[in-house]
Amino acid sequence: MQHLVRAQELDRETIELLFSAADHLSHETTMPHAGKILASLFYEPSTRTRFSFESAMMRLGGNVLTTENAEVFSSAVKGEALEDTIRVVSSYADVLVLRHPQIGAAERAARVATIPVINAGDGAGQHPTQALLDLYTIQRERGTIEGTYVAFAGDLKHARTARSLAYLLGKYSDIRITFVSTPALRMENDIKEYLDRHAIKWSETDSLENVVEHVDALYQTRLQTERMQATSPARHPSRLTRELAERMRPNAIIMHPLPRRDEIPPEIDALPQAKYFAQASYGLQVRMALLDHVLTQQIDK
Ligand code: NCD
């Protein structure tokens, strides 16, 4: 793996390698990459993704160059093209983590970079490392990925995390997926076509009530209002209530990439199914495993 731009580029073997490495990486500091530098270039807001990447790099013994508001604090403000920024940053660091509001930005960066580029979200496109930690959460919390019935709920039109996770689930067998959203926020056809090609059974419904008691994992997403026209709904169309959550199977899990708004009210946090904070914490060890993998490959070359 040179770059990680799209989730579908990850094969099962690499995913399994990363997950077994993540199992053994704890919050204890290990130092295999002393002297290496990660550059994190974020043109969109982030808390978990940027901090967990930077923490992961530091725990691996490396250092970090960071701009958390690259739209304002990088030369983008002077009109520099993304490609030029990436070419230059390539010569200062060993791995680059990029978040950008435009679909395809990570791919453009990977074309000109001379170091590995990791896509940390390209607009409404993809967010493959979030999908990795989401899939890892299913494995850790349920013991297996195969045979899982997953409902994706909310703003599926703009949720890059849901798109990337659907791509990864397409690599496993006996998966069922239901997309829960209102017609205006449906999952895009490219994902549905991919699932068809991989013989994954999927369906679509407007209401969580129709599926909540049957699923093994509920993947709730927020309304991505920053990607919508002003006329779009302000209130979440498939909000999880405590009453609905209590109808879930005892061993089902509730996931959310976070940040959440009103789509999962805080009174759900105490239920045994609520796994979204555990999910966020797995981000550290999954990103440690990924950075270790990418940096080790660089040395082997
Ligand atoms: C997600 C993102 O940025 O796409 N957040 C994250 O990385 N954990 C989800 C979101 O912003 O809604």
PDB file of C-alpha atoms and ligand atoms in Angstrom:
ATOM      1  CA  MET A   1       0.000   0.000   0.000  1.00  0.00           C
ATOM      2  CA  GLN A   2       1.620   3.243  -1.130  1.00  0.00           C
ATOM      3  CA  HIS A   3      -1.333   5.602  -0.536  1.00  0.00           C
ATOM      4  CA  LEU A   4      -4.712   5.086   1.143  1.00  0.00           C
ATOM      5  CA  VAL A   5      -7.235   7.136  -0.822  1.00  0.00           C
ATOM      6  CA  ARG A   6     -10.269   4.833  -1.244  1.00  0.00           C
ATOM      7  CA  ALA A   7     -11.514   2.121   1.119  1.00  0.00           C
ATOM      8  CA  GLN A   8     -12.076  -0.354  -1.724  1.00  0.00           C
ATOM      9  CA  GLU A   9      -8.309  -0.389  -2.363  1.00  0.00           C
ATOM     10  CA  LEU A  10      -7.746  -2.277   0.904  1.00  0.00           C
ATOM     11  CA  ASP A  11      -7.758  -6.042   0.457  1.00  0.00           C
ATOM     12  CA  ARG A  12      -8.878  -8.546   3.095  1.00  0.00           C
ATOM     13  CA  GLU A  13      -5.315  -9.649   3.785  1.00  0.00           C
ATOM     14  CA  THR A  14      -4.166  -6.087   4.552  1.00  0.00           C
ATOM     15  CA  ILE A  15      -7.241  -5.380   6.684  1.00  0.00           C
ATOM     16  CA  GLU A  16      -6.627  -8.534   8.728  1.00  0.00           C
ATOM     17  CA  LEU A  17      -2.928  -7.712   9.093  1.00  0.00           C
ATOM     18  CA  LEU A  18      -3.776  -4.227  10.360  1.00  0.00           C
ATOM     19  CA  PHE A  19      -6.415  -5.524  12.780  1.00  0.00           C
ATOM     20  CA  SER A  20      -4.157  -8.106  14.342  1.00  0.00           C
ATOM     21  CA  ALA A  21      -1.448  -5.447  14.720  1.00  0.00           C
ATOM     22  CA  ALA A  22      -4.048  -3.096  16.276  1.00  0.00           C
ATOM     23  CA  ASP A  23      -5.023  -5.811  18.791  1.00  0.00           C
ATOM     24  CA  HIS A  24      -1.484  -5.759  20.146  1.00  0.00           C
ATOM     25  CA  LEU A  25      -0.947  -2.016  20.095  1.00  0.00           C
ATOM     26  CA  SER A  26      -2.066  -0.459  23.299  1.00  0.00           C
ATOM     27  CA  HIS A  27      -1.920   3.043  24.635  1.00  0.00           C
ATOM     28  CA  GLU A  28       1.574   2.185  25.889  1.00  0.00           C
ATOM     29  CA  THR A  29       4.207   4.073  23.951  1.00  0.00           C
ATOM     30  CA  THR A  30       6.262   2.052  21.476  1.00  0.00           C
ATOM     31  CA  MET A  31       9.084   3.710  19.559  1.00  0.00           C
ATOM     32  CA  PRO A  32       9.769   1.979  16.241  1.00  0.00           C
ATOM     33  CA  HIS A  33       9.604   5.160  14.130  1.00  0.00           C
ATOM     34  CA  ALA A  34      11.782   7.651  15.976  1.00  0.00           C
ATOM     35  CA  GLY A  35      12.840  10.449  13.647  1.00  0.00           C
ATOM     36  CA  LYS A  36       9.942   9.984  11.226  1.00  0.00           C
ATOM     37  CA  ILE A  37       7.581  12.894  10.562  1.00  0.00           C
ATOM     38  CA  LEU A  38       3.858  12.946   9.840  1.00  0.00           C
ATOM     39  CA  ALA A  39       2.405  16.053   8.194  1.00  0.00           C
ATOM     40  CA  SER A  40      -1.294  16.564   8.887  1.00  0.00           C
ATOM     41  CA  LEU A  41      -2.909  19.032   6.509  1.00  0.00           C
ATOM     42  CA  PHE A  42      -6.541  19.652   7.480  1.00  0.00           C
ATOM     43  CA  TYR A  43      -8.629  22.008   5.327  1.00  0.00           C
ATOM     44  CA  GLU A  44     -11.807  21.008   7.233  1.00  0.00           C
ATOM     45  CA  PRO A  45     -12.492  20.793  10.989  1.00  0.00           C
ATOM     46  CA  SER A  46     -11.557  17.653  12.909  1.00  0.00           C
ATOM     47  CA  THR A  47     -11.073  16.528  16.481  1.00  0.00           C
ATOM     48  CA  ARG A  48     -10.815  12.737  16.562  1.00  0.00           C
ATOM     49  CA  THR A  49      -9.171  12.080  13.231  1.00  0.00           C
ATOM     50  CA  ARG A  50      -6.377  14.627  13.516  1.00  0.00           C
ATOM     51  CA  PHE A  51      -5.670  14.052  17.199  1.00  0.00           C
ATOM     52  CA  SER A  52      -5.690  10.276  16.912  1.00  0.00           C
ATOM     53  CA  PHE A  53      -3.350  10.351  13.884  1.00  0.00           C
ATOM     54  CA  GLU A  54      -1.004  12.729  15.664  1.00  0.00           C
ATOM     55  CA  SER A  55      -1.166  10.796  18.926  1.00  0.00           C
ATOM     56  CA  ALA A  56      -0.555   7.552  16.989  1.00  0.00           C
ATOM     57  CA  MET A  57       2.530   9.027  15.306  1.00  0.00           C
ATOM     58  CA  MET A  58       3.902  10.303  18.606  1.00  0.00           C
ATOM     59  CA  ARG A  59       3.283   6.968  20.304  1.00  0.00           C
ATOM     60  CA  LEU A  60       5.233   5.300  17.503  1.00  0.00           C
ATOM     61  CA  GLY A  61       8.122   7.588  18.373  1.00  0.00           C
ATOM     62  CA  GLY A  62       7.692  10.000  15.462  1.00  0.00           C
ATOM     63  CA  ASN A  63       6.982  13.704  15.224  1.00  0.00           C
ATOM     64  CA  VAL A  64       4.199  15.766  13.735  1.00  0.00           C
ATOM     65  CA  LEU A  65       3.895  18.867  11.548  1.00  0.00           C
ATOM     66  CA  THR A  66       0.350  20.110  11.658  1.00  0.00           C
ATOM     67  CA  THR A  67      -2.008  22.708  10.306  1.00  0.00           C
ATOM     68  CA  GLU A  68      -5.532  22.267  11.567  1.00  0.00           C
ATOM     69  CA  ASN A  69      -7.016  25.094   9.519  1.00  0.00           C
ATOM     70  CA  ALA A  70      -5.070  24.797   6.300  1.00  0.00           C
ATOM     71  CA  GLU A  71      -7.594  26.866   4.357  1.00  0.00           C
ATOM     72  CA  VAL A  72      -6.452  29.862   6.418  1.00  0.00           C
ATOM     73  CA  PHE A  73      -3.020  28.936   7.807  1.00  0.00           C
ATOM     74  CA  SER A  74      -1.386  27.401   4.747  1.00  0.00           C
ATOM     75  CA  SER A  75      -0.460  29.101   1.490  1.00  0.00           C
ATOM     76  CA  ALA A  76      -3.935  28.157   0.183  1.00  0.00           C
ATOM     77  CA  VAL A  77      -4.889  31.612   1.390  1.00  0.00           C
ATOM     78  CA  LYS A  78      -2.319  33.058  -1.045  1.00  0.00           C
ATOM     79  CA  GLY A  79      -3.869  31.059  -3.863  1.00  0.00           C
ATOM     80  CA  GLU A  80      -1.416  28.160  -3.949  1.00  0.00           C
ATOM     81  CA  ALA A  81      -2.737  25.064  -5.732  1.00  0.00           C
ATOM     82  CA  LEU A  82      -3.182  21.950  -3.578  1.00  0.00           C
ATOM     83  CA  GLU A  83      -0.734  20.102  -5.858  1.00  0.00           C
ATOM     84  CA  ASP A  84       2.051  22.607  -5.165  1.00  0.00           C
ATOM     85  CA  THR A  85       1.476  22.455  -1.406  1.00  0.00           C
ATOM     86  CA  ILE A  86       1.616  18.650  -1.501  1.00  0.00           C
ATOM     87  CA  ARG A  87       4.817  18.585  -3.597  1.00  0.00           C
ATOM     88  CA  VAL A  88       6.535  20.847  -1.074  1.00  0.00           C
ATOM     89  CA  VAL A  89       5.241  19.128   2.079  1.00  0.00           C
ATOM     90  CA  SER A  90       6.389  15.802   0.571  1.00  0.00           C
ATOM     91  CA  SER A  91       9.968  16.897   1.023  1.00  0.00           C
ATOM     92  CA  TYR A  92       9.482  17.811   4.697  1.00  0.00           C
ATOM     93  CA  ALA A  93       7.711  14.687   6.000  1.00  0.00           C
ATOM     94  CA  ASP A  94       7.530  10.896   5.617  1.00  0.00           C
ATOM     95  CA  VAL A  95       3.745  10.484   5.496  1.00  0.00           C
ATOM     96  CA  LEU A  96       0.955  12.941   4.806  1.00  0.00           C
ATOM     97  CA  VAL A  97      -2.594  12.889   6.213  1.00  0.00           C
ATOM     98  CA  LEU A  98      -4.983  15.106   4.252  1.00  0.00           C
ATOM     99  CA  ARG A  99      -8.536  16.284   4.904  1.00  0.00           C
ATOM    100  CA  HIS A 100     -10.092  18.505   2.275  1.00  0.00           C
ATOM    101  CA  PRO A 101     -13.637  19.670   1.380  1.00  0.00           C
ATOM    102  CA  GLN A 102     -13.424  18.563  -2.275  1.00  0.00           C
ATOM    103  CA  ILE A 103     -14.197  15.047  -3.484  1.00  0.00           C
ATOM    104  CA  GLY A 104     -11.081  13.693  -5.184  1.00  0.00           C
ATOM    105  CA  ALA A 105      -8.611  15.963  -3.341  1.00  0.00           C
ATOM    106  CA  ALA A 106      -6.705  13.032  -1.813  1.00  0.00           C
ATOM    107  CA  GLU A 107      -6.412  11.404  -5.221  1.00  0.00           C
ATOM    108  CA  ARG A 108      -4.996  14.632  -6.668  1.00  0.00           C
ATOM    109  CA  ALA A 109      -2.540  14.805  -3.780  1.00  0.00           C
ATOM    110  CA  ALA A 110      -1.469  11.179  -4.228  1.00  0.00           C
ATOM    111  CA  ARG A 111      -0.711  11.834  -7.898  1.00  0.00           C
ATOM    112  CA  VAL A 112       1.987  14.399  -7.080  1.00  0.00           C
ATOM    113  CA  ALA A 113       3.188  13.325  -3.613  1.00  0.00           C
ATOM    114  CA  THR A 114       6.504  11.536  -3.198  1.00  0.00           C
ATOM    115  CA  ILE A 115       5.477  10.183   0.231  1.00  0.00           C
ATOM    116  CA  PRO A 116       2.381   8.104   1.185  1.00  0.00           C
ATOM    117  CA  VAL A 117      -0.874  10.090   1.284  1.00  0.00           C
ATOM    118  CA  ILE A 118      -3.647   9.008   3.655  1.00  0.00           C
ATOM    119  CA  ASN A 119      -7.122  10.351   2.927  1.00  0.00           C
ATOM    120  CA  ALA A 120      -8.661  11.658   6.169  1.00  0.00           C
ATOM    121  CA  GLY A 121     -11.852  12.738   4.363  1.00  0.00           C
ATOM    122  CA  ASP A 122     -12.389  14.306   0.936  1.00  0.00           C
ATOM    123  CA  GLY A 123     -15.682  16.209   1.070  1.00  0.00           C
ATOM    124  CA  ALA A 124     -18.623  13.845   0.652  1.00  0.00           C
ATOM    125  CA  GLY A 125     -16.271  11.309  -0.977  1.00  0.00           C
ATOM    126  CA  GLN A 126     -14.570   8.882   1.385  1.00  0.00           C
ATOM    127  CA  HIS A 127     -12.940   8.503   4.787  1.00  0.00           C
ATOM    128  CA  PRO A 128     -11.169   5.134   4.596  1.00  0.00           C
ATOM    129  CA  THR A 129      -9.361   5.227   7.950  1.00  0.00           C
ATOM    130  CA  GLN A 130     -12.635   5.909   9.771  1.00  0.00           C
ATOM    131  CA  ALA A 131     -14.085   2.891   7.951  1.00  0.00           C
ATOM    132  CA  LEU A 132     -11.145   0.790   9.135  1.00  0.00           C
ATOM    133  CA  LEU A 133     -11.748   1.706  12.748  1.00  0.00           C
ATOM    134  CA  ASP A 134     -15.499   1.198  12.300  1.00  0.00           C
ATOM    135  CA  LEU A 135     -14.941  -2.285  10.922  1.00  0.00           C
ATOM    136  CA  TYR A 136     -12.454  -2.969  13.723  1.00  0.00           C
ATOM    137  CA  THR A 137     -15.146  -1.929  16.214  1.00  0.00           C
ATOM    138  CA  ILE A 138     -17.551  -4.511  14.754  1.00  0.00           C
ATOM    139  CA  GLN A 139     -14.867  -7.194  15.058  1.00  0.00           C
ATOM    140  CA  ARG A 140     -13.872  -6.218  18.607  1.00  0.00           C
ATOM    141  CA  GLU A 141     -17.375  -5.736  19.964  1.00  0.00           C
ATOM    142  CA  ARG A 142     -19.104  -8.620  18.173  1.00  0.00           C
ATOM    143  CA  GLY A 143     -16.201 -11.036  17.727  1.00  0.00           C
ATOM    144  CA  THR A 144     -16.786 -11.335  13.977  1.00  0.00           C
ATOM    145  CA  ILE A 145     -17.560  -9.294  10.874  1.00  0.00           C
ATOM    146  CA  GLU A 146     -18.916 -12.095   8.724  1.00  0.00           C
ATOM    147  CA  GLY A 147     -22.688 -12.521   9.022  1.00  0.00           C
ATOM    148  CA  THR A 148     -23.313  -9.025  10.411  1.00  0.00           C
ATOM    149  CA  TYR A 149     -26.548  -7.194   9.614  1.00  0.00           C
ATOM    150  CA  VAL A 150     -25.786  -3.451   9.520  1.00  0.00           C
ATOM    151  CA  ALA A 151     -28.236  -0.534   9.302  1.00  0.00           C
ATOM    152  CA  PHE A 152     -26.778   2.784   8.155  1.00  0.00           C
ATOM    153  CA  ALA A 153     -29.030   5.636   9.288  1.00  0.00           C
ATOM    154  CA  GLY A 154     -29.253   9.352   8.642  1.00  0.00           C
ATOM    155  CA  ASP A 155     -27.653  11.530   5.992  1.00  0.00           C
ATOM    156  CA  LEU A 156     -26.303   8.788   3.736  1.00  0.00           C
ATOM    157  CA  LYS A 157     -25.994  11.097   0.756  1.00  0.00           C
ATOM    158  CA  HIS A 158     -23.182  13.103   2.352  1.00  0.00           C
ATOM    159  CA  ALA A 159     -21.713  10.712   4.951  1.00  0.00           C
ATOM    160  CA  ARG A 160     -18.273   9.784   3.627  1.00  0.00           C
ATOM    161  CA  THR A 161     -17.738   7.446   6.587  1.00  0.00           C
ATOM    162  CA  ALA A 162     -20.818   5.379   5.698  1.00  0.00           C
ATOM    163  CA  ARG A 163     -19.705   5.208   2.057  1.00  0.00           C
ATOM    164  CA  SER A 164     -16.233   3.937   2.988  1.00  0.00           C
ATOM    165  CA  LEU A 165     -17.566   1.418   5.511  1.00  0.00           C
ATOM    166  CA  ALA A 166     -20.007   0.025   2.918  1.00  0.00           C
ATOM    167  CA  TYR A 167     -17.022  -0.532   0.605  1.00  0.00           C
ATOM    168  CA  LEU A 168     -15.174  -2.478   3.298  1.00  0.00           C
ATOM    169  CA  LEU A 169     -18.233  -4.555   4.249  1.00  0.00           C
ATOM    170  CA  GLY A 170     -18.507  -5.518   0.570  1.00  0.00           C
ATOM    171  CA  LYS A 171     -15.356  -7.582   1.063  1.00  0.00           C
ATOM    172  CA  TYR A 172     -16.964  -9.899   3.649  1.00  0.00           C
ATOM    173  CA  SER A 173     -19.498 -12.664   3.227  1.00  0.00           C
ATOM    174  CA  ASP A 174     -23.015 -13.057   4.537  1.00  0.00           C
ATOM    175  CA  ILE A 175     -23.349  -9.298   5.184  1.00  0.00           C
ATOM    176  CA  ARG A 176     -26.771  -7.627   5.046  1.00  0.00           C
ATOM    177  CA  ILE A 177     -27.222  -3.874   4.866  1.00  0.00           C
ATOM    178  CA  THR A 178     -30.269  -1.618   5.231  1.00  0.00           C
ATOM    179  CA  PHE A 179     -29.951   2.069   4.386  1.00  0.00           C
ATOM    180  CA  VAL A 180     -32.308   4.112   6.578  1.00  0.00           C
ATOM    181  CA  SER A 181     -32.918   7.638   5.298  1.00  0.00           C
ATOM    182  CA  THR A 182     -35.457   9.959   3.796  1.00  0.00           C
ATOM    183  CA  PRO A 183     -35.542  10.099  -0.037  1.00  0.00           C
ATOM    184  CA  ALA A 184     -33.503  13.332  -0.176  1.00  0.00           C
ATOM    185  CA  LEU A 185     -30.634  11.761   1.804  1.00  0.00           C
ATOM    186  CA  ARG A 186     -30.383   8.311   0.202  1.00  0.00           C
ATOM    187  CA  MET A 187     -27.114   6.438  -0.273  1.00  0.00           C
ATOM    188  CA  GLU A 188     -25.676   7.117  -3.751  1.00  0.00           C
ATOM    189  CA  ASN A 189     -25.966   4.546  -6.537  1.00  0.00           C
ATOM    190  CA  ASP A 190     -22.226   3.917  -6.890  1.00  0.00           C
ATOM    191  CA  ILE A 191     -22.250   2.212  -3.478  1.00  0.00           C
ATOM    192  CA  LYS A 192     -25.380   0.190  -4.252  1.00  0.00           C
ATOM    193  CA  GLU A 193     -23.869  -0.969  -7.548  1.00  0.00           C
ATOM    194  CA  TYR A 194     -20.656  -1.983  -5.781  1.00  0.00           C
ATOM    195  CA  LEU A 195     -22.661  -3.998  -3.234  1.00  0.00           C
ATOM    196  CA  ASP A 196     -24.587  -5.684  -6.056  1.00  0.00           C
ATOM    197  CA  ARG A 197     -21.310  -6.628  -7.764  1.00  0.00           C
ATOM    198  CA  HIS A 198     -20.114  -8.145  -4.486  1.00  0.00           C
ATOM    199  CA  ALA A 199     -23.414 -10.003  -3.922  1.00  0.00           C
ATOM    200  CA  ILE A 200     -24.206  -8.122  -0.713  1.00  0.00           C
ATOM    201  CA  LYS A 201     -27.930  -8.011   0.096  1.00  0.00           C
ATOM    202  CA  TRP A 202     -29.054  -4.470   0.720  1.00  0.00           C
ATOM    203  CA  SER A 203     -32.398  -2.742   1.169  1.00  0.00           C
ATOM    204  CA  GLU A 204     -33.679   0.744   1.838  1.00  0.00           C
ATOM    205  CA  THR A 205     -36.281   2.121   4.233  1.00  0.00           C
ATOM    206  CA  ASP A 206     -37.439   5.504   5.538  1.00  0.00           C
ATOM    207  CA  SER A 207     -37.746   4.536   9.177  1.00  0.00           C
ATOM    208  CA  LEU A 208     -35.512   3.055  11.877  1.00  0.00           C
ATOM    209  CA  GLU A 209     -38.612   1.489  13.440  1.00  0.00           C
ATOM    210  CA  ASN A 210     -38.688  -1.021  10.593  1.00  0.00           C
ATOM    211  CA  VAL A 211     -35.256  -2.485  11.319  1.00  0.00           C
ATOM    212  CA  VAL A 212     -34.033  -1.544  14.775  1.00  0.00           C
ATOM    213  CA  GLU A 213     -34.910  -4.827  16.483  1.00  0.00           C
ATOM    214  CA  HIS A 214     -33.315  -6.983  13.780  1.00  0.00           C
ATOM    215  CA  VAL A 215     -29.888  -5.425  13.208  1.00  0.00           C
ATOM    216  CA  ASP A 216     -26.544  -6.421  14.728  1.00  0.00           C
ATOM    217  CA  ALA A 217     -25.034  -2.970  14.239  1.00  0.00           C
ATOM    218  CA  LEU A 218     -26.682   0.398  13.832  1.00  0.00           C
ATOM    219  CA  TYR A 219     -24.400   2.983  12.216  1.00  0.00           C
ATOM    220  CA  GLN A 220     -25.959   6.370  12.931  1.00  0.00           C
ATOM    221  CA  THR A 221     -24.708   9.497  11.144  1.00  0.00           C
ATOM    222  CA  ARG A 222     -25.330  13.201  11.665  1.00  0.00           C
ATOM    223  CA  LEU A 223     -26.842  15.600   9.151  1.00  0.00           C
ATOM    224  CA  GLN A 224     -23.899  17.015   7.194  1.00  0.00           C
ATOM    225  CA  THR A 225     -25.443  20.483   7.088  1.00  0.00           C
ATOM    226  CA  GLU A 226     -22.176  22.002   5.844  1.00  0.00           C
ATOM    227  CA  ARG A 227     -22.663  20.043   2.604  1.00  0.00           C
ATOM    228  CA  MET A 228     -26.333  20.994   2.145  1.00  0.00           C
ATOM    229  CA  GLN A 229     -28.305  23.857   0.684  1.00  0.00           C
ATOM    230  CA  ALA A 230     -29.879  26.197   3.257  1.00  0.00           C
ATOM    231  CA  THR A 231     -33.334  24.723   2.583  1.00  0.00           C
ATOM    232  CA  SER A 232     -32.380  21.250   3.854  1.00  0.00           C
ATOM    233  CA  PRO A 233     -33.871  19.781   7.048  1.00  0.00           C
ATOM    234  CA  ALA A 234     -32.405  20.999  10.345  1.00  0.00           C
ATOM    235  CA  ARG A 235     -33.797  18.101  12.357  1.00  0.00           C
ATOM    236  CA  HIS A 236     -32.509  14.588  11.968  1.00  0.00           C
ATOM    237  CA  PRO A 237     -34.952  12.404  10.003  1.00  0.00           C
ATOM    238  CA  SER A 238     -34.035   9.083  11.658  1.00  0.00           C
ATOM    239  CA  ARG A 239     -33.209   9.995  15.218  1.00  0.00           C
ATOM    240  CA  LEU A 240     -32.596   7.135  17.652  1.00  0.00           C
ATOM    241  CA  THR A 241     -34.769   7.426  20.743  1.00  0.00           C
ATOM    242  CA  ARG A 242     -34.274   5.541  24.006  1.00  0.00           C
ATOM    243  CA  GLU A 243     -37.503   3.663  23.366  1.00  0.00           C
ATOM    244  CA  LEU A 244     -36.223   2.512  19.946  1.00  0.00           C
ATOM    245  CA  ALA A 245     -32.765   1.652  21.304  1.00  0.00           C
ATOM    246  CA  GLU A 246     -34.294  -0.528  24.017  1.00  0.00           C
ATOM    247  CA  ARG A 247     -35.880  -2.650  21.304  1.00  0.00           C
ATOM    248  CA  MET A 248     -32.447  -3.577  19.935  1.00  0.00           C
ATOM    249  CA  ARG A 249     -30.943  -7.031  20.425  1.00  0.00           C
ATOM    250  CA  PRO A 250     -28.938  -7.287  23.657  1.00  0.00           C
ATOM    251  CA  ASN A 251     -25.716  -7.983  21.759  1.00  0.00           C
ATOM    252  CA  ALA A 252     -26.321  -5.431  18.988  1.00  0.00           C
ATOM    253  CA  ILE A 253     -24.078  -2.376  18.859  1.00  0.00           C
ATOM    254  CA  ILE A 254     -24.790   1.309  18.231  1.00  0.00           C
ATOM    255  CA  MET A 255     -22.020   3.094  16.335  1.00  0.00           C
ATOM    256  CA  HIS A 256     -21.485   6.693  15.252  1.00  0.00           C
ATOM    257  CA  PRO A 257     -18.343   8.248  13.727  1.00  0.00           C
ATOM    258  CA  LEU A 258     -18.972  11.347  15.913  1.00  0.00           C
ATOM    259  CA  PRO A 259     -19.481  14.242  16.313  1.00  0.00           C
ATOM    260  CA  ARG A 260     -23.145  13.644  17.136  1.00  0.00           C
ATOM    261  CA  ARG A 261     -25.896  16.162  17.481  1.00  0.00           C
ATOM    262  CA  ASP A 262     -29.488  15.204  18.334  1.00  0.00           C
ATOM    263  CA  GLU A 263     -29.521  11.906  16.411  1.00  0.00           C
ATOM    264  CA  ILE A 264     -28.336   9.959  19.485  1.00  0.00           C
ATOM    265  CA  PRO A 265     -29.573  11.622  22.686  1.00  0.00           C
ATOM    266  CA  PRO A 266     -27.244  11.326  25.727  1.00  0.00           C
ATOM    267  CA  GLU A 267     -29.710   9.103  27.634  1.00  0.00           C
ATOM    268  CA  ILE A 268     -28.700   6.290  25.257  1.00  0.00           C
ATOM    269  CA  ASP A 269     -25.032   6.449  26.315  1.00  0.00           C
ATOM    270  CA  ALA A 270     -25.588   4.217  29.360  1.00  0.00           C
ATOM    271  CA  LEU A 271     -27.164   1.372  27.359  1.00  0.00           C
ATOM    272  CA  PRO A 272     -24.890  -1.662  26.868  1.00  0.00           C
ATOM    273  CA  GLN A 273     -25.329  -1.370  23.089  1.00  0.00           C
ATOM    274  CA  ALA A 274     -23.810   2.139  22.949  1.00  0.00           C
ATOM    275  CA  LYS A 275     -20.286   1.678  21.570  1.00  0.00           C
ATOM    276  CA  TYR A 276     -19.519   5.011  19.907  1.00  0.00           C
ATOM    277  CA  PHE A 277     -16.986   6.187  22.479  1.00  0.00           C
ATOM    278  CA  ALA A 278     -15.209   2.813  22.437  1.00  0.00           C
ATOM    279  CA  GLN A 279     -15.263   3.120  18.631  1.00  0.00           C
ATOM    280  CA  ALA A 280     -13.542   6.533  18.790  1.00  0.00           C
ATOM    281  CA  SER A 281     -10.914   5.147  21.154  1.00  0.00           C
ATOM    282  CA  TYR A 282     -10.094   2.271  18.757  1.00  0.00           C
ATOM    283  CA  GLY A 283      -9.088   4.982  16.272  1.00  0.00           C
ATOM    284  CA  LEU A 284      -5.761   5.371  18.032  1.00  0.00           C
ATOM    285  CA  GLN A 285      -4.605   1.757  17.793  1.00  0.00           C
ATOM    286  CA  VAL A 286      -5.966   1.290  14.256  1.00  0.00           C
ATOM    287  CA  ARG A 287      -4.116   4.420  13.080  1.00  0.00           C
ATOM    288  CA  MET A 288      -0.951   3.293  14.895  1.00  0.00           C
ATOM    289  CA  ALA A 289      -1.182  -0.003  13.002  1.00  0.00           C
ATOM    290  CA  LEU A 290      -1.766   1.807   9.706  1.00  0.00           C
ATOM    291  CA  LEU A 291       1.097   4.298  10.150  1.00  0.00           C
ATOM    292  CA  ASP A 292       3.433   1.503  11.238  1.00  0.00           C
ATOM    293  CA  HIS A 293       2.455  -0.479   8.123  1.00  0.00           C
ATOM    294  CA  VAL A 294       2.912   2.452   5.743  1.00  0.00           C
ATOM    295  CA  LEU A 295       6.210   3.623   7.270  1.00  0.00           C
ATOM    296  CA  THR A 296       7.659   0.104   7.416  1.00  0.00           C
ATOM    297  CA  GLN A 297       6.857  -0.405   3.732  1.00  0.00           C
ATOM    298  CA  GLN A 298       8.712   2.817   2.958  1.00  0.00           C
ATOM    299  CA  ILE A 299      11.820   1.408   4.673  1.00  0.00           C
ATOM    300  CA  ASP A 300      11.548  -1.929   2.829  1.00  0.00           C
ATOM    301  CA  LYS A 301      11.477  -0.275  -0.576  1.00  0.00           C
TER     302      LYS A 301
HETATM  303  C1  NCD B   1     -16.709  12.209  10.422  1.00  0.00           C
HETATM  304  C2  NCD B   1     -16.175  12.954   9.214  1.00  0.00           C
HETATM  305  O1  NCD B   1     -15.358  13.870   9.354  1.00  0.00           O
HETATM  306  O2  NCD B   1     -16.571  12.566   8.136  1.00  0.00           O
HETATM  307  N1  NCD B   1     -16.025  12.500  11.597  1.00  0.00           N
HETATM  308  C3  NCD B   1     -14.920  11.767  11.903  1.00  0.00           C
HETATM  309  O3  NCD B   1     -13.922  11.774  11.200  1.00  0.00           O
HETATM  310  N2  NCD B   1     -14.980  10.993  13.001  1.00  0.00           N
HETATM  311  C4  NCD B   1     -18.174  12.303  10.566  1.00  0.00           C
HETATM  312  C5  NCD B   1     -18.816  13.633  10.586  1.00  0.00           C
HETATM  313  O4  NCD B   1     -18.174  14.687  10.560  1.00  0.00           O
HETATM  314  O5  NCD B   1     -20.041  13.643  10.648  1.00  0.00           O
END
